[in-house]
C-alpha cells in the first residue's frame, strides 16, 4: 500500500489512527500494539500477501536469534550466523539474478532470470533486524517482548522507506504509558506534516517524475541541454519524493503518538559531500556509522585505514540501493569525494564568509546532481550514452518530449482565467517546466524545511492543511509509488 493512494488516505490511515488512539485511551495498551501489528501486516501484504509472509518469517526467525544471543554461550559464532542468514536472504531476493547475469556475461553462457519476488521494504526491515541482533549480542534487549519487537520491525510508517529506526529510540516509547495519551497538538501537527509531505509528492515529485520518465523513454531525442535539465528534474524529483515521504511517515506516526527520528535535513544546502550525507537519509548514515564504520575501526587506526573504511561504507550503501553496476559506481564515487573532503578539510578556514559557503553549496550540489543522473540510469551503457550526449555541446531549446510532462491541470486552469498566460505558453511551450524548476529551487534553497518552522495549531495552519490535502488528493489518480520503495 502506498501513502499516496486513495485507500490509504481515505480509509486505512483514519481508521488505524482512530482505533489505535481509542484503544490507548481505554488503556488497552497491549490490544493497541497487537492491532497496530495486524494493521502493519495488512499494509505490507495489501497488494501481494506473500510480502507479509516473508516479513513474518523473517521477524520470527530473528526474534529467536535475538533470544539466543541474550544467553552467554557461543555469542560471537551465533551472531555471525544470524547476520549471515539475513544477508543471504537479502542477497537472494535482491541480488541473486544480478549475480547470475554477471556470471553469464563472464562465462559466455545464457542468462535466464529466475522468478524471484522483491519483498516490500526488505532492505529497511533487514537493517533494523541486523541492528537489533547486535544490540541483543550486547545485552541491550533483555526487557523487549515479542509483541514489542514485532511492532518495532513491522511498523508500517517505517516499513517501505524508513527511517531505519533503532530499538533504543522506538521501544521505550511503547513502554512509556504517559506518551500514549491523546494529544490534539500532536494529532494536528502529524496531520499537518502528512499534508505537507503529500503536497511535495504530488505537486513536485510526480510532475518532475513524468518528465524524467518520458525523457528516459526517448533518450535519442535529447540534446546536451536536455540532459542537464533532466538531471536537474530527477535531482528535484528525488528530493521531493523522499522528503515528502519522510514528512508523511513522521506525520502519520506522530498522530499515533510515536515519534520517529528525522531522516532529512535540507541536504541540497550541504557545503560538502560529507555534509550532504549528514543530511540525506540520516538514519541510513547513522546505521552504517554505528554498526559497520565504528566496528571496522572508524578513524582510530590511521588515515589509510580511515579511507578504506569510508570506501567500504559507501560501497555497501551503493549495493544496498539496488542490484546494478550504476549503484555500485555511484556509491564508490561518493566514497572518493568523501575522502577528498576529509583531505582538504584542514586547508579550509574555520570561519568562512557567505560567498565561500555559497560556492561550496553550488559545487556540492553540482556533484550530487550529476551523480543522481548516474543513479537513475538503468545500465552503464545508458549512463555512458547520456554523459556522452552531455559533452557533445549540442544545445537547443527544451524538446517537446520533456516539456509535455509539465502539461498539468493546474496550468490549464490558470490559462483559462489569464489569457496572457495562455498566449505565453503557446509561444513558449517550455515555460511551465522552467516555472516548476524555479519554484522547486526556491523551496529547496530558500525555504526552511518542515522541522525548522515552529508549528502553531491555529486557523491559518488548519486551512493550509485542509487545502493541501484536498489539492493533493485531487491531483493524483490511483496509486503513486515512491522511488525509495524499490530499494
XYZ file of C-alpha atoms in Angstrom:
487
model
C 0.000 0.000 0.000
C 1.264 3.462 -0.820
C 0.874 6.566 1.334
C -0.137 8.445 -1.827
C -3.231 6.376 -2.597
C -6.936 6.813 -2.009
C -7.227 3.616 0.016
C -4.555 4.782 2.463
C -5.616 8.420 2.833
C -9.379 7.933 2.934
C -9.701 4.581 4.720
C -6.570 2.946 6.137
C -4.932 5.939 7.833
C -8.001 7.445 9.556
C -9.253 4.044 10.738
C -5.846 2.966 12.032
C -5.185 6.232 13.860
C -8.673 6.288 15.381
C -8.606 2.675 16.608
C -5.053 2.997 17.970
C -5.921 6.152 19.932
C -9.236 4.679 21.093
C -7.565 1.542 22.492
C -4.835 3.600 24.161
C -7.486 5.905 25.620
C -9.215 2.911 27.206
C -5.813 1.716 28.492
C -5.892 -1.407 26.320
C -2.221 -0.934 25.555
C -1.413 -4.491 24.523
C -4.501 -4.600 22.319
C -3.406 -1.325 20.701
C 0.024 -2.788 19.912
C -1.440 -6.020 18.538
C -3.885 -4.044 16.408
C -1.033 -1.918 15.039
C 0.968 -5.060 14.212
C -2.004 -6.505 12.325
C -2.540 -3.198 10.515
C 1.129 -3.155 9.518
C 0.901 -6.645 8.033
C -2.226 -5.622 6.111
C -0.301 -2.587 4.844
C 2.641 -4.781 3.807
C 0.638 -7.512 2.095
C -2.230 -5.452 0.703
C -1.298 -5.972 -2.953
C 0.753 -9.157 -2.571
C 0.125 -11.234 0.584
C 3.417 -13.046 0.046
C 5.214 -9.838 1.121
C 3.602 -10.114 4.542
C 4.522 -13.809 4.722
C 8.205 -13.048 4.070
C 8.125 -10.318 6.721
C 6.531 -12.673 9.260
C 9.071 -15.462 8.674
C 11.978 -13.020 8.880
C 10.569 -11.435 12.024
C 10.055 -14.739 13.884
C 13.454 -16.180 12.935
C 15.297 -13.041 14.013
C 13.444 -12.811 17.305
C 14.510 -16.372 18.079
C 18.087 -15.468 17.185
C 17.898 -12.444 19.486
C 16.679 -14.577 22.414
C 19.556 -16.990 21.901
C 22.037 -14.119 21.722
C 20.974 -12.965 25.169
C 22.402 -16.186 26.555
C 26.105 -16.335 27.379
C 27.411 -19.270 25.372
C 28.554 -19.079 21.761
C 27.570 -15.471 21.225
C 30.068 -14.469 18.543
C 29.515 -17.535 16.407
C 25.751 -17.223 16.810
C 25.811 -13.517 15.936
C 27.857 -14.260 12.826
C 25.407 -16.972 11.810
C 22.368 -14.744 12.442
C 23.863 -11.915 10.390
C 24.758 -14.360 7.622
C 21.153 -15.635 7.451
C 19.843 -12.089 6.997
C 22.482 -11.118 4.463
C 21.893 -14.307 2.463
C 18.124 -13.680 2.454
C 18.675 -10.123 1.268
C 21.161 -11.379 -1.336
C 18.718 -13.954 -2.668
C 15.766 -11.622 -3.064
C 17.657 -8.553 -4.335
C 20.891 -9.686 -5.938
C 20.732 -13.336 -6.999
C 19.531 -12.656 -10.548
C 22.064 -9.832 -10.855
C 24.907 -12.179 -9.888
C 23.635 -14.864 -12.280
C 23.597 -12.279 -15.067
C 27.152 -11.149 -14.252
C 28.375 -14.755 -14.161
C 26.709 -15.476 -17.507
C 28.466 -12.499 -19.110
C 31.842 -13.584 -17.765
C 31.420 -17.224 -18.749
C 29.679 -16.518 -22.039
C 26.679 -18.604 -21.034
C 22.998 -17.894 -21.418
C 21.257 -15.963 -18.663
C 17.734 -16.839 -17.648
C 16.309 -14.737 -14.836
C 14.636 -16.651 -12.040
C 11.159 -15.606 -10.970
C 12.166 -14.074 -7.632
C 9.957 -11.557 -5.864
C 11.353 -8.430 -4.233
C 9.560 -8.262 -0.860
C 8.295 -4.836 0.086
C 10.663 -2.991 2.419
C 13.091 -5.899 2.839
C 16.153 -3.630 2.795
C 14.769 -1.484 5.585
C 13.473 -4.140 7.951
C 16.558 -6.296 7.383
C 18.817 -3.447 8.503
C 16.610 -2.836 11.555
C 16.845 -6.509 12.465
C 20.610 -6.569 11.988
C 20.899 -3.642 14.385
C 18.616 -5.411 16.852
C 20.711 -8.588 16.690
C 23.865 -6.623 17.509
C 22.052 -4.896 20.376
C 20.932 -8.314 21.661
C 24.531 -9.537 21.463
C 25.437 -6.561 23.649
C 22.677 -7.451 26.115
C 20.578 -4.345 25.423
C 17.254 -6.038 24.588
C 16.515 -8.129 27.687
C 13.236 -6.412 28.508
C 11.759 -6.493 24.987
C 8.727 -8.747 24.456
C 7.812 -10.413 21.174
C 4.858 -8.041 20.826
C 7.121 -5.000 21.141
C 9.684 -6.498 18.785
C 7.055 -7.377 16.182
C 5.682 -3.832 16.229
C 9.179 -2.343 16.056
C 10.067 -4.335 12.933
C 6.719 -4.272 11.095
C 5.591 -0.720 11.992
C 4.050 0.436 8.729
C 5.191 4.121 8.666
C 8.812 2.881 8.601
C 8.296 -0.281 6.574
C 8.879 0.623 2.949
C 11.197 3.670 3.008
C 12.423 4.052 6.539
C 13.530 5.774 8.599
C 15.772 2.971 9.860
C 14.682 3.198 13.477
C 16.675 1.625 16.298
C 15.130 -0.238 19.226
C 16.742 2.127 21.722
C 14.578 5.018 20.493
C 11.425 3.155 19.422
C 10.637 0.551 22.087
C 10.928 2.881 25.130
C 8.054 4.860 23.628
C 5.872 1.739 23.755
C 6.727 1.285 27.419
C 6.061 4.927 28.315
C 2.324 4.858 29.033
C 2.181 8.630 29.541
C 3.138 9.168 25.887
C 0.105 7.157 24.773
C -2.395 9.728 25.990
C -4.315 11.520 23.256
C -2.700 14.839 22.442
C -4.559 17.043 19.987
C -1.490 19.191 19.329
C 0.480 16.096 18.270
C -2.502 14.915 16.236
C -2.852 18.218 14.384
C 0.913 18.505 13.903
C 1.018 14.990 12.479
C -1.791 15.744 10.050
C -0.037 18.960 9.042
C 3.245 17.118 8.384
C 1.421 14.455 6.394
C -0.297 17.081 4.233
C 2.993 18.910 3.581
C 4.670 15.664 2.551
C 1.788 14.674 0.300
C 1.881 18.110 -1.350
C 5.621 17.727 -2.004
C 4.965 14.337 -3.557
C 2.055 15.279 -5.817
C 2.900 18.878 -6.693
C 6.620 18.478 -7.368
C 7.925 14.905 -7.333
C 5.262 13.349 -9.553
C 5.355 16.214 -12.077
C 9.147 16.084 -12.379
C 8.908 12.302 -12.492
C 6.655 12.294 -15.566
C 9.150 14.444 -17.467
C 12.081 12.263 -16.372
C 10.321 9.008 -17.311
C 9.381 10.417 -20.726
C 12.949 11.577 -21.376
C 14.426 8.203 -20.429
C 11.918 6.524 -22.743
C 13.246 8.577 -25.695
C 16.955 9.188 -24.910
C 17.925 9.545 -28.593
C 15.932 12.780 -28.822
C 17.852 14.511 -26.024
C 20.371 17.281 -26.610
C 23.152 18.310 -24.235
C 20.935 20.952 -22.650
C 18.145 18.379 -22.295
C 20.455 16.067 -20.347
C 21.323 18.907 -17.968
C 17.641 19.688 -17.483
C 16.744 16.040 -16.971
C 19.465 15.661 -14.356
C 18.024 18.666 -12.514
C 14.480 17.341 -12.852
C 15.480 13.985 -11.394
C 17.514 15.637 -8.646
C 14.452 17.609 -7.553
C 12.102 14.660 -8.106
C 14.170 12.514 -5.737
C 14.396 15.339 -3.211
C 10.658 15.994 -3.032
C 9.772 12.315 -3.287
C 11.953 11.263 -0.363
C 11.451 14.445 1.651
C 7.703 14.108 1.144
C 7.739 10.507 2.317
C 9.763 11.393 5.413
C 7.256 14.097 6.335
C 4.326 11.744 5.736
C 5.887 8.941 7.781
C 6.644 11.258 10.696
C 3.192 12.777 10.380
C 1.129 9.586 10.451
C 3.339 8.191 13.213
C 3.016 11.380 15.230
C -0.764 11.122 15.020
C -0.413 7.779 16.821
C 1.904 9.289 19.477
C 5.061 7.567 18.200
C 7.946 9.869 17.371
C 10.239 8.896 14.502
C 13.790 10.217 14.061
C 14.353 12.941 11.491
C 15.652 11.467 8.259
C 16.016 14.505 6.034
C 17.637 17.876 6.754
C 17.803 20.108 3.647
C 20.617 18.051 2.058
C 20.992 20.262 -1.013
C 22.143 23.076 1.279
C 25.191 20.970 2.181
C 28.621 22.575 1.812
C 30.394 19.277 1.108
C 29.683 15.647 0.249
C 30.432 14.742 3.861
C 27.867 17.324 4.973
C 25.404 16.006 2.372
C 25.470 12.549 3.939
C 24.837 14.035 7.373
C 21.614 15.461 5.928
C 20.409 12.873 3.387
C 18.814 9.628 4.650
C 20.225 10.411 8.068
C 19.169 7.134 9.685
C 20.884 5.048 6.985
C 24.066 7.058 7.525
C 23.695 6.601 11.283
C 23.196 2.838 10.913
C 26.245 2.429 8.674
C 28.365 4.528 11.021
C 27.303 2.782 14.240
C 27.141 -0.843 13.092
C 29.789 -1.016 10.352
C 32.132 2.009 10.302
C 32.902 2.069 14.040
C 33.346 -1.743 14.343
C 35.777 -1.556 11.407
C 37.845 0.888 13.436
C 36.345 4.167 12.254
C 39.025 6.827 12.123
C 41.044 5.459 15.047
C 43.552 3.387 13.069
C 45.269 5.936 10.893
C 44.403 7.826 7.719
C 44.774 4.950 5.263
C 42.537 2.656 7.283
C 40.029 5.502 7.703
C 39.784 5.999 3.927
C 39.427 2.254 3.382
C 36.622 2.143 5.950
C 34.870 5.067 4.261
C 35.065 3.327 0.876
C 33.653 0.131 2.391
C 30.740 2.081 3.876
C 29.874 3.752 0.574
C 30.295 0.527 -1.358
C 27.755 -1.066 0.988
C 25.484 1.965 0.567
C 25.631 1.629 -3.215
C 24.929 -2.113 -3.147
C 22.117 -1.597 -0.625
C 20.292 0.711 -3.037
C 19.965 -1.923 -5.733
C 21.400 -4.666 -7.931
C 23.045 -2.601 -10.642
C 26.563 -1.524 -11.516
C 25.375 2.095 -11.608
C 24.534 1.976 -7.886
C 27.923 0.471 -7.061
C 29.844 3.111 -9.018
C 27.599 5.847 -7.606
C 28.451 4.687 -4.089
C 32.176 4.427 -4.772
C 32.344 7.931 -6.284
C 30.546 9.325 -3.235
C 33.091 7.500 -1.094
C 36.017 9.026 -3.001
C 34.512 12.506 -2.747
C 34.003 11.974 0.973
C 37.667 11.022 1.343
C 38.624 14.095 -0.674
C 36.549 16.270 1.690
C 38.496 14.901 4.630
C 41.809 15.546 2.884
C 41.103 19.211 2.208
C 39.212 19.928 5.429
C 42.384 21.116 7.179
C 43.062 23.546 4.331
C 39.686 25.227 4.780
C 39.478 28.207 7.174
C 37.357 27.677 10.263
C 35.300 30.785 9.590
C 34.008 31.202 6.040
C 32.122 34.141 4.616
C 28.787 33.828 2.851
C 30.324 33.883 -0.629
C 32.630 30.942 0.109
C 29.757 28.950 1.600
C 27.576 29.652 -1.443
C 30.344 28.493 -3.783
C 30.747 25.295 -1.768
C 26.992 24.671 -1.848
C 26.932 25.134 -5.634
C 29.891 22.798 -6.161
C 28.422 20.149 -3.846
C 25.007 20.386 -5.486
C 26.551 20.071 -8.956
C 28.412 16.901 -7.966
C 25.333 15.405 -6.305
C 23.164 16.368 -9.275
C 25.228 14.570 -11.912
C 25.755 11.569 -9.662
C 21.964 11.300 -9.335
C 21.849 11.043 -13.138
C 24.142 8.014 -12.894
C 21.916 6.704 -10.087
C 18.835 6.962 -12.343
C 20.359 5.171 -15.338
C 19.325 1.569 -15.797
C 22.729 0.442 -17.063
C 26.301 1.610 -17.535
C 25.770 1.786 -21.305
C 22.822 4.133 -20.829
C 24.877 6.236 -18.410
C 27.756 6.397 -20.915
C 25.357 7.447 -23.655
C 23.771 10.231 -21.586
C 27.069 11.592 -20.260
C 28.467 11.397 -23.780
C 25.470 13.360 -25.020
C 26.084 15.864 -22.231
C 29.579 16.680 -23.536
C 28.569 16.903 -27.177
C 27.795 20.566 -26.632
C 24.596 20.422 -28.708
C 22.362 22.994 -27.025
C 18.816 23.506 -28.182
C 15.547 24.594 -26.652
C 13.778 22.121 -24.408
C 12.358 19.340 -26.550
C 8.613 18.707 -26.677
C 9.285 15.260 -25.212
C 10.318 16.869 -21.928
C 8.015 19.895 -21.819
C 4.939 17.718 -22.399
C 5.416 16.241 -18.951
C 4.510 19.596 -17.390
C 1.124 19.836 -19.085
C -0.792 19.587 -15.805
C -4.375 20.635 -14.917
C -3.222 23.485 -12.642
C -1.623 25.300 -15.574
C -4.665 24.758 -17.769
C -6.852 26.301 -15.048
C -4.563 29.337 -14.874
C -4.608 29.656 -18.659
C -8.411 29.618 -18.736
C -8.572 32.613 -16.358
C -5.496 34.504 -17.593
C -5.430 34.844 -21.402
C -1.939 36.379 -21.229
C -0.624 33.236 -19.577
C -2.178 31.072 -22.283
C -0.529 33.112 -25.040
C 2.833 32.940 -23.272
C 2.628 29.145 -23.005
C 1.658 28.959 -26.684
C 4.752 30.957 -27.632
C 6.975 29.177 -25.085
C 5.781 25.585 -24.522
C 8.654 25.010 -22.099
C 7.580 27.877 -19.800
C 5.702 25.646 -17.273
C 8.804 23.465 -16.929
C 11.023 26.435 -16.138
C 8.458 27.799 -13.678
C 8.395 24.449 -11.893
C 12.188 24.294 -11.862
C 12.446 27.805 -10.405
C 9.784 27.095 -7.777
C 11.484 23.850 -6.769
C 14.863 25.581 -6.454
C 13.298 28.296 -4.273
C 11.725 25.724 -1.960
C 14.944 23.705 -1.701
C 17.471 26.500 -1.257
C 15.487 29.353 0.299
C 12.612 27.903 2.316
C 13.018 26.212 5.668
C 12.321 22.508 5.927
C 9.393 21.063 7.832
C 11.308 20.796 11.118
C 12.829 24.280 11.084
C 9.451 26.006 11.272
C 7.538 26.294 14.530
C 4.179 24.554 14.389
C 1.213 26.639 15.507
C -2.162 24.874 15.710
C -4.184 27.892 14.607
C -6.841 28.598 11.991
C -4.269 29.519 9.342
C -2.453 26.193 9.758
C -5.732 24.273 9.724
C -6.839 25.923 6.472
C -3.459 25.204 4.877
C -3.629 21.554 5.968
C -7.125 21.119 4.529
C -6.209 22.869 1.279
C -3.001 20.848 0.861
C -4.790 17.547 1.466
C -7.644 18.433 -0.888
C -5.349 19.660 -3.654
C -3.060 16.650 -3.342
C -5.843 14.073 -3.331
C -7.460 15.714 -6.359
C -4.117 15.824 -8.188
C -3.279 12.135 -8.245
C -5.168 9.191 -9.635
C -4.887 5.644 -8.310
C -1.518 4.837 -6.740
C 1.595 6.993 -6.789
C 4.693 4.966 -5.973
C 7.737 6.325 -4.132
C 11.229 5.972 -5.555
C 12.816 4.577 -2.383
C 10.121 1.890 -2.150
C 12.141 -0.036 -4.725
C 15.378 -0.096 -2.723
